[in-house]
Short mmCIF file of C-alpha atoms and ligand atoms in Angstrom, two decimals:
data_model
loop_
_atom_site.label_atom_id
_atom_site.label_comp_id
_atom_site.label_asym_id
_atom_site.label_seq_id
_atom_site.Cartn_x
_atom_site.Cartn_y
_atom_site.Cartn_z
CA UNK A 12 -8.31 23.11 26.89
CA UNK A 13 -12.00 23.82 27.16
CA UNK A 14 -13.73 26.62 29.01
CA UNK A 15 -10.86 29.12 29.42
CA UNK A 16 -11.82 32.79 29.19
CA UNK A 17 -9.44 35.77 29.08
CA UNK A 18 -10.15 39.37 29.91
CA UNK A 19 -8.06 41.69 27.74
CA UNK A 20 -7.52 45.38 28.55
CA UNK A 21 -9.62 47.83 26.50
CA UNK A 22 -6.50 49.55 25.12
CA UNK A 23 -4.48 46.36 24.40
CA UNK A 24 -3.70 45.40 20.79
CA UNK A 25 -5.91 42.32 20.22
CA UNK A 26 -3.84 41.27 17.20
CA UNK A 27 -0.73 41.04 19.37
CA UNK A 28 -2.64 39.15 22.07
CA UNK A 29 -3.84 36.56 19.52
CA UNK A 30 -0.32 36.23 18.11
CA UNK A 31 1.03 35.60 21.58
CA UNK A 32 -1.71 33.04 22.23
CA UNK A 33 -0.88 31.16 19.04
CA UNK A 34 2.76 31.24 20.10
CA UNK A 35 1.72 29.33 23.24
CA UNK A 36 -0.16 26.74 21.13
CA UNK A 37 -3.61 28.05 22.01
CA UNK A 38 -6.26 29.68 19.84
CA UNK A 39 -8.68 32.35 20.95
CA UNK A 40 -11.90 33.87 19.65
CA UNK A 41 -12.76 37.48 20.54
CA UNK A 42 -16.39 37.67 21.51
CA UNK A 43 -18.43 40.46 19.95
CA UNK A 44 -21.50 42.36 21.14
CA UNK A 45 -22.58 42.49 24.76
CA UNK A 46 -20.84 39.18 25.53
CA UNK A 47 -17.56 40.60 24.30
CA UNK A 48 -17.07 43.27 26.93
CA UNK A 49 -16.81 42.88 30.65
CA UNK A 50 -16.19 45.90 32.91
CA UNK A 51 -14.72 47.72 29.91
CA UNK A 52 -12.35 44.84 29.01
CA UNK A 53 -12.66 42.60 25.92
CA UNK A 54 -13.42 38.90 26.30
CA UNK A 55 -11.44 36.19 24.47
CA UNK A 56 -12.55 32.56 24.70
CA UNK A 57 -10.00 29.84 24.07
CA UNK A 58 -10.93 27.20 21.52
CA UNK A 59 -11.36 23.71 22.98
CA UNK A 60 -8.70 22.21 20.70
CA UNK A 61 -6.00 24.44 22.20
CA UNK A 62 -2.97 22.89 23.84
CA UNK A 63 -3.04 22.36 27.60
CA UNK A 64 -0.95 25.21 29.10
CA UNK A 65 -0.43 26.63 32.54
CA UNK A 66 -2.84 29.54 33.09
CA UNK A 67 0.04 31.63 34.48
CA UNK A 68 1.64 31.58 31.02
CA UNK A 69 -1.51 33.22 29.61
CA UNK A 70 -1.57 35.83 32.36
CA UNK A 71 1.96 36.87 31.39
CA UNK A 72 0.82 37.94 27.90
CA UNK A 73 0.87 41.76 27.70
CA UNK A 74 -2.70 43.08 27.71
CA UNK A 75 -4.24 40.02 29.43
CA UNK A 76 -5.82 41.20 32.69
CA UNK A 77 -7.47 38.03 34.00
CA UNK A 78 -7.81 34.37 33.15
CA UNK A 79 -10.87 32.38 34.22
CA UNK A 80 -11.62 28.71 33.99
CA UNK A 81 -15.23 28.64 32.81
CA UNK A 82 -17.38 25.62 32.23
CA UNK A 83 -16.53 23.15 29.47
CA UNK A 84 -19.26 22.15 27.00
CA UNK A 85 -18.25 18.51 27.54
CA UNK A 86 -17.18 18.08 31.18
CA UNK A 87 -17.72 14.31 31.23
CA UNK A 88 -15.60 13.80 28.12
CA UNK A 89 -12.89 15.94 29.74
CA UNK A 90 -12.93 13.58 32.74
CA UNK A 91 -11.93 10.68 30.47
CA UNK A 92 -8.46 12.22 30.06
CA UNK A 93 -5.86 9.45 29.94
CA UNK A 94 -8.28 6.90 31.35
CA UNK A 95 -7.59 3.31 30.30
CA UNK A 96 -10.62 1.34 29.17
CA UNK A 97 -11.36 -2.37 29.42
CA UNK A 98 -12.89 -4.07 26.40
CA UNK A 99 -13.67 -7.57 27.64
CA UNK A 100 -10.32 -8.77 28.98
CA UNK A 101 -8.29 -6.35 26.85
CA UNK A 102 -7.14 -2.99 28.13
CA UNK A 103 -6.88 -0.04 25.81
CA UNK A 104 -4.45 2.76 26.58
CA UNK A 105 -1.53 3.31 28.91
CA UNK A 106 1.56 1.32 28.15
CA UNK A 107 -0.47 -1.45 26.55
CA UNK A 108 0.37 -2.58 23.03
CA UNK A 109 -2.16 -1.19 20.54
CA UNK A 110 -5.47 -3.00 20.65
CA UNK A 111 -6.30 -4.88 17.46
CA UNK A 112 -10.03 -5.31 16.81
CA UNK A 113 -10.76 -7.14 13.58
CA UNK A 114 -13.37 -9.20 11.82
CA UNK A 115 -15.65 -9.16 8.82
CA UNK A 116 -17.80 -6.23 7.80
CA UNK A 117 -20.92 -8.40 8.17
CA UNK A 118 -21.51 -11.53 10.15
CA UNK A 119 -22.64 -13.70 7.23
CA UNK A 120 -22.99 -17.17 8.73
CA UNK A 121 -21.99 -19.17 11.77
CA UNK A 122 -19.18 -20.84 9.84
CA UNK A 123 -17.84 -17.58 8.40
CA UNK A 124 -17.62 -15.82 11.77
CA UNK A 125 -15.90 -18.83 13.38
CA UNK A 126 -13.33 -18.87 10.59
CA UNK A 127 -12.78 -15.13 10.95
CA UNK A 128 -12.47 -15.39 14.75
CA UNK A 129 -9.80 -18.08 14.41
CA UNK A 130 -7.93 -15.91 11.93
CA UNK A 131 -8.13 -12.80 14.13
CA UNK A 132 -6.86 -14.79 17.12
CA UNK A 133 -3.96 -16.26 15.16
CA UNK A 134 -2.98 -12.76 14.06
CA UNK A 135 -2.84 -11.22 17.54
CA UNK A 136 -6.31 -9.63 17.63
CA UNK A 137 -8.01 -9.25 21.02
CA UNK A 138 -11.50 -8.21 19.94
CA UNK A 139 -13.74 -9.60 17.19
CA UNK A 140 -15.81 -7.19 15.10
CA UNK A 141 -18.73 -8.03 12.81
CA UNK A 142 -22.02 -6.39 11.94
CA UNK A 143 -25.29 -8.16 12.70
CA UNK A 144 -27.27 -5.02 11.92
CA UNK A 145 -25.78 -3.24 8.91
CA UNK A 146 -26.40 0.33 7.84
CA UNK A 147 -26.53 0.13 4.02
CA UNK A 148 -26.88 3.00 1.61
CA UNK A 149 -29.23 1.00 -0.60
CA UNK A 150 -32.38 -0.51 0.88
CA UNK A 151 -31.85 -3.52 -1.42
CA UNK A 152 -28.36 -4.37 -0.09
CA UNK A 153 -27.76 -7.07 2.56
CA UNK A 154 -28.59 -5.45 5.89
CA UNK A 155 -27.24 -8.07 8.24
CA UNK A 156 -28.43 -11.42 9.56
CA UNK A 157 -29.87 -9.70 12.65
CA UNK A 158 -30.32 -11.10 16.13
CA UNK A 159 -29.26 -14.64 15.19
CA UNK A 160 -25.90 -13.25 14.02
CA UNK A 161 -25.33 -11.70 17.46
CA UNK A 162 -25.38 -15.20 18.94
CA UNK A 163 -22.97 -16.54 16.30
CA UNK A 164 -20.64 -13.60 16.93
CA UNK A 165 -20.66 -14.05 20.70
CA UNK A 166 -20.07 -17.82 20.44
CA UNK A 167 -17.22 -17.41 17.95
CA UNK A 168 -15.55 -14.80 20.16
CA UNK A 169 -15.95 -16.98 23.25
CA UNK A 170 -14.50 -19.99 21.46
CA UNK A 171 -11.38 -17.99 20.63
CA UNK A 172 -11.10 -15.92 23.80
CA UNK A 173 -11.85 -12.62 22.07
CA UNK A 174 -13.96 -9.63 23.10
CA UNK A 175 -16.85 -8.47 20.91
CA UNK A 176 -17.56 -5.13 19.27
CA UNK A 177 -20.69 -4.81 17.16
CA UNK A 178 -22.91 -2.01 15.90
CA UNK A 179 -26.33 -1.08 17.22
CA UNK A 180 -28.62 0.67 14.76
CA UNK A 181 -31.86 1.14 16.60
CA UNK A 182 -33.15 1.68 20.11
CA UNK A 183 -35.16 -1.55 19.70
CA UNK A 184 -31.96 -3.61 19.52
CA UNK A 185 -29.96 -1.91 22.25
CA UNK A 186 -30.63 -4.61 24.87
CA UNK A 187 -29.71 -7.55 22.68
CA UNK A 188 -26.61 -5.84 21.27
CA UNK A 189 -25.50 -4.86 24.79
CA UNK A 190 -25.82 -8.50 25.93
CA UNK A 191 -23.66 -9.74 23.05
CA UNK A 192 -21.06 -6.96 23.02
CA UNK A 193 -18.21 -5.96 25.31
CA UNK A 194 -18.03 -2.71 23.36
CA UNK A 195 -21.17 -1.27 21.73
CA UNK A 196 -20.49 0.38 18.38
CA UNK A 197 -22.38 3.49 17.32
CA UNK A 198 -21.79 3.89 13.59
CA UNK A 199 -20.91 6.95 11.61
CA UNK A 200 -24.46 7.42 10.34
CA UNK A 201 -25.83 7.45 13.89
CA UNK A 202 -23.26 9.64 15.61
CA UNK A 203 -25.87 12.34 16.13
CA UNK A 204 -28.89 10.09 16.64
CA UNK A 205 -29.43 11.49 20.10
CA UNK A 206 -32.25 9.13 21.06
CA UNK A 207 -30.03 6.17 20.21
CA UNK A 208 -27.07 7.70 22.10
CA UNK A 209 -29.31 8.07 25.16
CA UNK A 210 -30.49 4.46 25.00
CA UNK A 211 -26.97 3.12 24.41
CA UNK A 212 -25.50 5.25 27.21
CA UNK A 213 -28.10 3.90 29.64
CA UNK A 214 -26.55 0.43 29.21
CA UNK A 215 -23.55 1.71 31.21
CA UNK A 216 -21.14 -0.20 28.96
CA UNK A 217 -18.14 1.12 27.03
CA UNK A 218 -19.03 2.49 23.61
CA UNK A 219 -17.06 2.80 20.38
CA UNK A 220 -18.26 6.08 18.90
CA UNK A 221 -17.49 6.41 15.22
CA UNK A 222 -17.08 9.90 13.83
CA UNK A 223 -19.92 11.05 11.62
CA UNK A 224 -18.76 11.39 8.03
CA UNK A 225 -19.43 15.13 8.09
CA UNK A 226 -18.97 15.79 11.80
CA UNK A 227 -16.62 18.36 13.26
CA UNK A 228 -14.38 17.26 16.12
CA UNK A 229 -16.46 19.34 18.56
CA UNK A 230 -19.70 17.65 17.40
CA UNK A 231 -18.02 14.28 17.86
CA UNK A 232 -16.96 15.18 21.41
CA UNK A 233 -20.47 16.39 22.20
CA UNK A 234 -21.92 13.12 20.91
CA UNK A 235 -19.58 11.43 23.42
CA UNK A 236 -20.94 13.77 26.09
CA UNK A 237 -24.49 12.60 25.23
CA UNK A 238 -23.43 9.00 25.85
CA UNK A 239 -21.69 9.81 29.13
CA UNK A 240 -24.54 12.03 30.33
CA UNK A 241 -26.86 9.05 29.81
CA UNK A 242 -24.70 6.80 32.00
CA UNK A 243 -22.18 5.26 29.60
CA UNK A 244 -19.07 4.02 31.46
CA UNK A 245 -16.50 5.20 28.88
CA UNK A 246 -16.16 6.16 25.27
CA UNK A 247 -13.53 5.15 22.73
CA UNK A 248 -13.54 7.51 19.76
CA UNK A 249 -13.11 5.91 16.32
CA UNK A 250 -11.90 7.92 13.34
CA UNK A 251 -13.19 6.29 10.14
CA UNK A 252 -12.71 9.02 7.57
CA UNK A 253 -14.75 12.04 6.60
CA UNK A 254 -16.24 13.09 3.26
CA UNK A 255 -13.96 14.98 0.91
CA UNK A 256 -14.07 16.20 -2.69
CA UNK A 257 -11.76 13.39 -3.77
CA UNK A 258 -13.23 9.96 -4.49
CA UNK A 259 -9.96 8.13 -5.15
CA UNK A 260 -10.20 6.88 -1.59
CA UNK A 261 -13.54 6.03 0.04
CA UNK A 262 -13.12 8.73 2.68
CA UNK A 263 -10.46 11.11 3.92
CA UNK A 264 -8.89 9.48 6.96
CA UNK A 265 -8.37 12.43 9.30
CA UNK A 266 -5.26 11.52 11.25
CA UNK A 267 -4.88 15.11 12.47
CA UNK A 268 -8.09 14.59 14.45
CA UNK A 269 -6.59 11.40 15.90
CA UNK A 270 -3.49 13.25 17.10
CA UNK A 271 -5.72 16.03 18.44
CA UNK A 272 -8.01 13.72 20.42
CA UNK A 273 -5.15 11.66 21.84
CA UNK A 274 -2.52 14.30 22.48
CA UNK A 275 -4.61 17.38 23.23
CA UNK A 276 -7.83 15.98 24.71
CA UNK A 277 -6.19 12.87 26.19
CA UNK A 278 -8.90 10.56 24.84
CA UNK A 279 -8.71 6.94 23.76
CA UNK A 280 -8.87 6.76 19.99
CA UNK A 281 -8.92 3.92 17.51
CA UNK A 282 -8.69 4.18 13.76
CA UNK A 283 -10.65 2.29 11.12
CA UNK A 284 -8.54 2.53 7.97
CA UNK A 285 -10.82 -0.02 6.25
CA UNK A 286 -13.73 2.42 5.91
CA UNK A 287 -11.26 5.29 5.90
CA UNK A 288 -9.61 4.25 2.65
CA UNK A 289 -11.91 1.56 1.20
CA UNK A 290 -8.82 -0.09 -0.29
CA UNK A 291 -7.07 -3.21 0.94
CA UNK A 292 -3.68 -2.02 -0.35
CA UNK A 293 -3.76 1.11 1.82
CA UNK A 294 -4.74 -0.53 5.11
CA UNK A 295 -1.23 -1.45 6.28
CA UNK A 296 0.41 1.94 5.65
CA UNK A 297 -2.53 3.84 7.14
CA UNK A 298 -2.63 1.54 10.18
CA UNK A 299 1.01 2.37 10.87
CA UNK A 300 0.36 6.06 10.30
CA UNK A 301 -2.61 5.90 12.68
CA UNK A 302 -0.49 4.44 15.48
CA UNK A 303 2.22 7.00 14.81
CA UNK A 304 -0.42 9.73 15.16
CA UNK A 305 -1.29 8.42 18.62
CA UNK A 306 -4.11 5.90 18.08
CA UNK A 307 -4.53 3.35 20.88
CA UNK A 308 -5.83 0.68 18.55
CA UNK A 309 -7.15 -0.33 15.16
CA UNK A 310 -10.50 -1.55 13.87
CA UNK A 311 -9.90 -3.61 10.73
CA UNK A 312 -12.12 -5.52 8.33
CA UNK A 313 -10.87 -8.99 7.42
CA UNK A 314 -12.39 -11.92 5.58
CA UNK A 315 -11.38 -15.49 4.84
CA UNK A 316 -12.40 -14.95 1.22
CA UNK A 317 -12.88 -11.24 0.42
CA UNK A 318 -13.99 -11.98 -3.13
CA UNK A 319 -17.09 -13.64 -1.70
CA UNK A 320 -17.80 -11.14 1.09
CA UNK A 321 -21.39 -9.87 1.04
CA UNK A 322 -20.22 -6.38 1.98
CA UNK A 323 -16.99 -4.38 1.76
CA UNK A 324 -14.87 -7.17 0.21
CA UNK A 325 -12.47 -4.71 -1.52
CA UNK A 326 -11.31 -3.34 1.82
CA UNK A 327 -11.07 -6.66 3.70
CA UNK A 328 -7.63 -8.01 4.51
CA UNK A 329 -6.83 -11.67 3.87
CA UNK A 330 -5.17 -13.67 6.63
CA UNK A 331 -1.65 -13.38 5.19
CA UNK A 332 -2.05 -9.59 4.96
CA UNK A 333 -3.33 -9.28 8.52
CA UNK A 334 -0.54 -11.50 9.74
CA UNK A 335 2.13 -9.40 8.01
CA UNK A 336 0.68 -6.20 9.43
CA UNK A 337 0.46 -7.62 12.95
CA UNK A 338 4.01 -8.84 12.65
CA UNK A 339 5.18 -5.36 11.62
CA UNK A 340 3.27 -3.82 14.54
CA UNK A 341 4.66 -6.32 17.06
CA UNK A 342 1.21 -7.69 17.85
CA UNK A 343 1.78 -11.36 17.04
CA UNK A 344 1.54 -13.56 20.09
CA UNK A 345 4.66 -15.67 20.74
CA UNK A 346 4.07 -19.25 19.52
C1 PEP B 417 -18.82 -0.64 10.27
O1 PEP B 417 -17.81 -0.50 10.96
O2 PEP B 417 -19.34 -1.74 10.10
C2 PEP B 417 -19.44 0.53 9.61
C3 PEP B 417 -20.61 0.46 9.00
O3 PEP B 417 -18.68 1.63 9.69
P1 PEP B 417 -19.07 3.19 9.57
O4 PEP B 417 -20.19 3.45 10.54
O5 PEP B 417 -17.80 3.84 9.94
O6 PEP B 417 -19.46 3.42 8.14
MN1 MN B 418 -17.85 -2.39 6.36
#
C-alpha cells in the first residue's frame, strides 16, 4: 500500500496510533522536522509493504484526522497488480498451474542444450533457461559461449515447443538477447545497473528481474520501475536468495519476500531455489515451499550430466529428480 499519508492530531498519543495501525496490518513512520507537521498535526507515512486496507478503517483510528493517497514511488509497478504475463505461449499467473522454467546454468554446446530441452519438455517445463553470457565471479571461469549459444538455445527451444529465458549482461548484447528470448533475464549482479535496465526496458518485452543479492525489497521494486519507465511490457520478479552470515547454503532464500510481493503487492514472482540454496538436495523442498508462499513459477537449473557441467553442477537436478518434483507438483503432462 504505497503512498498513503495520515494526519494525526497534535494531542493524540502517537504510540497508540502506531499500535492501532499495526493491528490493521499496516506500518507507519512518523515524519520528523518540517515535513512532520502539517497545520499543527503530525504526519505519518505508511510503509509500502503494508497490507491493502480500506482507507475508512484508518480514519476510524482515534487521533487520525485525515488520510491522503499520495504518490507511490513506483506507480508503474503498482499497475502490474494481479496482471497475468505471457512468456512465449505460456501464461504466468491467474489460475494457471505454476510455470516451470528450467535448463542448464550455461549453454555449453548445441548438443547439450538440445538434450536439456528434451528433458525439460518431458518433465512438464514450458520455458527453457540457459546462459549464453555468464556473470562469473572469477575472470578465469567459463563466461558463456556468447552469441552462438543464443542461436543454439533458440533452436533447441523451438524444436521442443518451449519459450526462452536468458540473461543479458551488457547493453551491447541487448538486441541479440531480445531476439532470442521470450523473457529477458536481468541477473542479480545487474539489478541496479540502471543503464542496462533502461536499454532492456526499451525492448518492450517481458523481463525476469532477479533480486540483487544485497537488495532490499523496495530497491528491487524500484529497479522494476526503471524497466517499466523505459518501456518494458511487464516484469516478473525472481527471488534467488540474498547474502547472509551463514554459508551452509549458497544464499538465504527469502520466501517472506515472495509472499510479500505476491500477496501484498500483487506481483508475479518466480523463485530460483537453485541459486538460492546451491544444493541439489534442497531444490525439491524449497520449490514446494516457494509455491506455498505464493510463487507463480520456478526457475530451476538442470543438466543431463551435472558432474560434467561447466558451471553450477552441484545445484543442477538430474532428469529423474526433475521428473519426481514435477510429478509432486502436478506439472507432468498427461502421456
Ligand atoms: C543465472 O540464473 O544464471 C544466474 C547467474 O543467476 P543470479 O543472477 O541469480 O546469480
Ligand atoms: Mn547458475
